[in-house]
């Protein structure tokens, strides 16, 4: 078996260091350097935000919201909401963009206190000062609690049966 821990949590199939991590790391230095590396498309921003949730870098989450949304958010609230969340998988269903706006529809799977959930959302992204930012999301119909079957393939995309993987 291939060592999987170096793969990007966003399930692009690329190494974390060659996919979303550079955006999250660059963000740490953005305070000093305004011209830091930022995701070039709404989909890349969405993927990097998923990864930031997965590695619990909530500063990145707040700072990639549009300015008007970021104002009303608190890192403590996000930290508290996500305390027990274990992110398992991300699938991008559709993404599109114009010069100033973008949309990404995705499903994300996660485990929280021993239960499994799907988040199905259409996210709206807006370009602010030349950088893509997350503005809002509309919850779609696959969202909700899941009951994975023990003998079916695991939600995380490992290719293993659920009972031998994330259960
Ligand atoms: Zn990635
Ligand atoms: Zn699994």
mmCIF file of C-alpha atoms and ligand atoms in Angstrom:
data_model
loop_
_atom_site.group_PDB
_atom_site.id
_atom_site.type_symbol
_atom_site.label_atom_id
_atom_site.label_comp_id
_atom_site.label_asym_id
_atom_site.label_seq_id
_atom_site.Cartn_x
_atom_site.Cartn_y
_atom_site.Cartn_z
ATOM 1 C CA UNK A 1 0.000 0.000 0.000
ATOM 2 C CA UNK A 2 1.087 3.522 -0.766
ATOM 3 C CA UNK A 3 1.618 5.866 2.144
ATOM 4 C CA UNK A 4 -1.488 8.041 1.979
ATOM 5 C CA UNK A 5 -0.800 10.594 4.690
ATOM 6 C CA UNK A 6 1.051 12.932 2.308
ATOM 7 C CA UNK A 7 -1.950 13.280 0.020
ATOM 8 C CA UNK A 8 -3.921 16.484 0.144
ATOM 9 C CA UNK A 9 -7.006 16.226 2.383
ATOM 10 C CA UNK A 10 -9.061 17.754 -0.488
ATOM 11 C CA UNK A 11 -8.705 14.435 -2.357
ATOM 12 C CA UNK A 12 -7.235 15.977 -5.473
ATOM 13 C CA UNK A 13 -4.784 13.080 -5.585
ATOM 14 C CA UNK A 14 -1.867 15.506 -5.337
ATOM 15 C CA UNK A 15 0.546 15.843 -2.443
ATOM 16 C CA UNK A 16 -0.609 18.248 0.255
ATOM 17 C CA UNK A 17 2.558 20.297 -0.295
ATOM 18 C CA UNK A 18 1.730 20.639 -4.008
ATOM 19 C CA UNK A 19 -1.973 21.328 -3.631
ATOM 20 C CA UNK A 20 -3.596 23.275 -0.790
ATOM 21 C CA UNK A 21 -0.869 23.597 1.832
ATOM 22 C CA UNK A 22 1.092 26.370 0.047
ATOM 23 C CA UNK A 23 -1.995 28.632 0.145
ATOM 24 C CA UNK A 24 -2.530 27.998 3.843
ATOM 25 C CA UNK A 25 1.155 28.523 4.616
ATOM 26 C CA UNK A 26 1.424 31.602 2.431
ATOM 27 C CA UNK A 27 -1.470 33.046 4.336
ATOM 28 C CA UNK A 28 0.584 32.911 7.546
ATOM 29 C CA UNK A 29 3.022 35.375 6.020
ATOM 30 C CA UNK A 30 0.388 37.530 4.297
ATOM 31 C CA UNK A 31 0.357 39.894 7.237
ATOM 32 C CA UNK A 32 3.914 40.862 6.383
ATOM 33 C CA UNK A 33 3.707 40.411 2.649
ATOM 34 C CA UNK A 34 0.553 41.558 0.845
ATOM 35 C CA UNK A 35 1.565 39.885 -2.403
ATOM 36 C CA UNK A 36 1.495 36.412 -0.947
ATOM 37 C CA UNK A 37 0.272 33.374 -2.897
ATOM 38 C CA UNK A 38 -3.525 33.082 -3.016
ATOM 39 C CA UNK A 39 -5.803 30.509 -4.696
ATOM 40 C CA UNK A 40 -6.297 31.449 -8.363
ATOM 41 C CA UNK A 41 -9.816 30.005 -8.665
ATOM 42 C CA UNK A 42 -12.910 29.670 -6.429
ATOM 43 C CA UNK A 43 -12.519 25.879 -6.550
ATOM 44 C CA UNK A 44 -8.924 26.076 -5.310
ATOM 45 C CA UNK A 45 -10.005 28.391 -2.523
ATOM 46 C CA UNK A 46 -12.810 26.007 -1.622
ATOM 47 C CA UNK A 47 -10.397 23.062 -1.539
ATOM 48 C CA UNK A 48 -7.892 24.958 0.596
ATOM 49 C CA UNK A 49 -10.620 26.006 3.026
ATOM 50 C CA UNK A 50 -11.704 22.373 3.362
ATOM 51 C CA UNK A 51 -8.071 21.490 4.144
ATOM 52 C CA UNK A 52 -7.820 24.321 6.661
ATOM 53 C CA UNK A 53 -10.836 22.852 8.449
ATOM 54 C CA UNK A 54 -9.204 19.425 8.289
ATOM 55 C CA UNK A 55 -5.987 20.685 9.895
ATOM 56 C CA UNK A 56 -7.872 23.102 12.177
ATOM 57 C CA UNK A 57 -6.310 26.280 10.856
ATOM 58 C CA UNK A 58 -9.298 28.502 11.589
ATOM 59 C CA UNK A 59 -7.416 31.759 11.008
ATOM 60 C CA UNK A 60 -7.310 30.766 7.356
ATOM 61 C CA UNK A 61 -11.049 30.064 7.438
ATOM 62 C CA UNK A 62 -11.909 33.491 8.826
ATOM 63 C CA UNK A 63 -9.500 35.364 6.591
ATOM 64 C CA UNK A 64 -10.845 33.743 3.436
ATOM 65 C CA UNK A 65 -14.365 34.990 4.090
ATOM 66 C CA UNK A 66 -15.431 38.227 2.398
ATOM 67 C CA UNK A 67 -14.669 41.194 4.655
ATOM 68 C CA UNK A 68 -18.344 41.788 5.466
ATOM 69 C CA UNK A 69 -18.810 38.172 6.652
ATOM 70 C CA UNK A 70 -15.467 37.884 8.444
ATOM 71 C CA UNK A 71 -16.410 40.790 10.711
ATOM 72 C CA UNK A 72 -19.203 38.833 12.389
ATOM 73 C CA UNK A 73 -17.190 35.624 12.915
ATOM 74 C CA UNK A 74 -15.239 34.476 15.909
ATOM 75 C CA UNK A 75 -12.473 31.912 15.884
ATOM 76 C CA UNK A 76 -13.673 30.543 19.217
ATOM 77 C CA UNK A 77 -17.130 29.805 17.842
ATOM 78 C CA UNK A 78 -15.714 27.961 14.821
ATOM 79 C CA UNK A 79 -13.255 26.083 17.030
ATOM 80 C CA UNK A 80 -16.051 25.059 19.324
ATOM 81 C CA UNK A 81 -18.370 23.973 16.466
ATOM 82 C CA UNK A 82 -15.647 21.866 14.870
ATOM 83 C CA UNK A 83 -14.137 20.421 18.038
ATOM 84 C CA UNK A 84 -15.203 16.839 17.293
ATOM 85 C CA UNK A 85 -15.378 17.048 13.507
ATOM 86 C CA UNK A 86 -13.214 14.677 11.544
ATOM 87 C CA UNK A 87 -13.254 15.505 7.829
ATOM 88 C CA UNK A 88 -13.311 12.408 5.649
ATOM 89 C CA UNK A 89 -13.840 13.304 2.033
ATOM 90 C CA UNK A 90 -14.540 16.073 -0.433
ATOM 91 C CA UNK A 91 -16.115 15.811 -3.864
ATOM 92 C CA UNK A 92 -16.446 18.811 -6.119
ATOM 93 C CA UNK A 93 -19.600 18.446 -8.191
ATOM 94 C CA UNK A 94 -19.453 21.617 -10.223
ATOM 95 C CA UNK A 95 -17.559 24.871 -10.315
ATOM 96 C CA UNK A 96 -17.871 27.949 -12.458
ATOM 97 C CA UNK A 97 -16.552 31.473 -12.352
ATOM 98 C CA UNK A 98 -16.747 34.846 -14.013
ATOM 99 C CA UNK A 99 -14.302 37.673 -13.379
ATOM 100 C CA UNK A 100 -15.727 38.733 -10.024
ATOM 101 C CA UNK A 101 -17.952 35.856 -8.884
ATOM 102 C CA UNK A 102 -17.703 32.103 -8.658
ATOM 103 C CA UNK A 103 -19.796 29.142 -7.576
ATOM 104 C CA UNK A 104 -18.708 25.756 -6.315
ATOM 105 C CA UNK A 105 -21.075 22.899 -5.568
ATOM 106 C CA UNK A 106 -19.568 20.192 -3.388
ATOM 107 C CA UNK A 107 -20.304 17.366 -0.995
ATOM 108 C CA UNK A 108 -18.124 16.881 2.057
ATOM 109 C CA UNK A 109 -18.308 13.910 4.398
ATOM 110 C CA UNK A 110 -17.426 14.090 8.039
ATOM 111 C CA UNK A 111 -17.614 12.219 11.298
ATOM 112 C CA UNK A 112 -18.747 13.912 14.472
ATOM 113 C CA UNK A 113 -18.967 12.116 17.835
ATOM 114 C CA UNK A 114 -19.253 8.714 16.166
ATOM 115 C CA UNK A 115 -21.896 9.755 13.641
ATOM 116 C CA UNK A 116 -21.512 10.398 9.932
ATOM 117 C CA UNK A 117 -22.750 13.373 7.968
ATOM 118 C CA UNK A 118 -22.863 14.773 4.471
ATOM 119 C CA UNK A 119 -22.652 18.483 3.771
ATOM 120 C CA UNK A 120 -23.943 19.382 0.316
ATOM 121 C CA UNK A 121 -23.561 23.024 -0.481
ATOM 122 C CA UNK A 122 -23.424 25.541 -3.290
ATOM 123 C CA UNK A 123 -20.916 28.176 -2.263
ATOM 124 C CA UNK A 124 -20.694 31.692 -3.572
ATOM 125 C CA UNK A 125 -17.267 33.258 -3.953
ATOM 126 C CA UNK A 126 -16.497 36.900 -4.628
ATOM 127 C CA UNK A 127 -13.262 38.522 -5.700
ATOM 128 C CA UNK A 128 -12.203 41.214 -3.270
ATOM 129 C CA UNK A 129 -9.051 43.266 -3.874
ATOM 130 C CA UNK A 130 -7.930 40.694 -6.422
ATOM 131 C CA UNK A 131 -8.382 37.694 -4.121
ATOM 132 C CA UNK A 132 -11.127 35.064 -4.130
ATOM 133 C CA UNK A 133 -13.151 35.020 -0.912
ATOM 134 C CA UNK A 134 -15.945 32.793 0.353
ATOM 135 C CA UNK A 135 -19.164 34.734 0.803
ATOM 136 C CA UNK A 136 -22.107 32.423 1.510
ATOM 137 C CA UNK A 137 -23.312 28.902 0.962
ATOM 138 C CA UNK A 138 -26.690 27.441 0.152
ATOM 139 C CA UNK A 139 -27.416 24.102 1.816
ATOM 140 C CA UNK A 140 -28.585 21.504 -0.733
ATOM 141 C CA UNK A 141 -30.581 18.291 -0.512
ATOM 142 C CA UNK A 142 -27.951 15.626 0.210
ATOM 143 C CA UNK A 143 -27.066 17.370 3.474
ATOM 144 C CA UNK A 144 -27.783 15.350 6.584
ATOM 145 C CA UNK A 145 -26.952 12.373 8.716
ATOM 146 C CA UNK A 146 -25.715 9.201 7.028
ATOM 147 C CA UNK A 147 -25.913 5.565 7.981
ATOM 148 C CA UNK A 148 -23.015 3.962 6.133
ATOM 149 C CA UNK A 149 -23.349 0.229 5.516
ATOM 150 C CA UNK A 150 -20.564 -1.817 7.049
ATOM 151 C CA UNK A 151 -19.899 -3.850 3.919
ATOM 152 C CA UNK A 152 -20.016 -0.960 1.443
ATOM 153 C CA UNK A 153 -17.041 1.171 0.450
ATOM 154 C CA UNK A 154 -15.998 3.726 3.035
ATOM 155 C CA UNK A 155 -17.075 7.350 2.655
ATOM 156 C CA UNK A 156 -13.484 8.510 2.827
ATOM 157 C CA UNK A 157 -12.646 7.111 -0.599
ATOM 158 C CA UNK A 158 -9.948 4.724 0.665
ATOM 159 C CA UNK A 159 -11.399 1.859 -1.372
ATOM 160 C CA UNK A 160 -11.734 -0.215 1.805
ATOM 161 C CA UNK A 161 -14.963 -1.463 3.293
ATOM 162 C CA UNK A 162 -16.447 0.888 5.840
ATOM 163 C CA UNK A 163 -16.180 -1.695 8.635
ATOM 164 C CA UNK A 164 -12.418 -1.876 8.083
ATOM 165 C CA UNK A 165 -11.875 1.851 7.718
ATOM 166 C CA UNK A 166 -13.489 4.924 9.304
ATOM 167 C CA UNK A 167 -16.297 3.265 11.271
HETATM 168 ZN ZN1 LIG B 1 -5.819 20.133 -2.051
HETATM 169 ZN ZN1 LIG B 2 -12.536 5.417 5.545
#
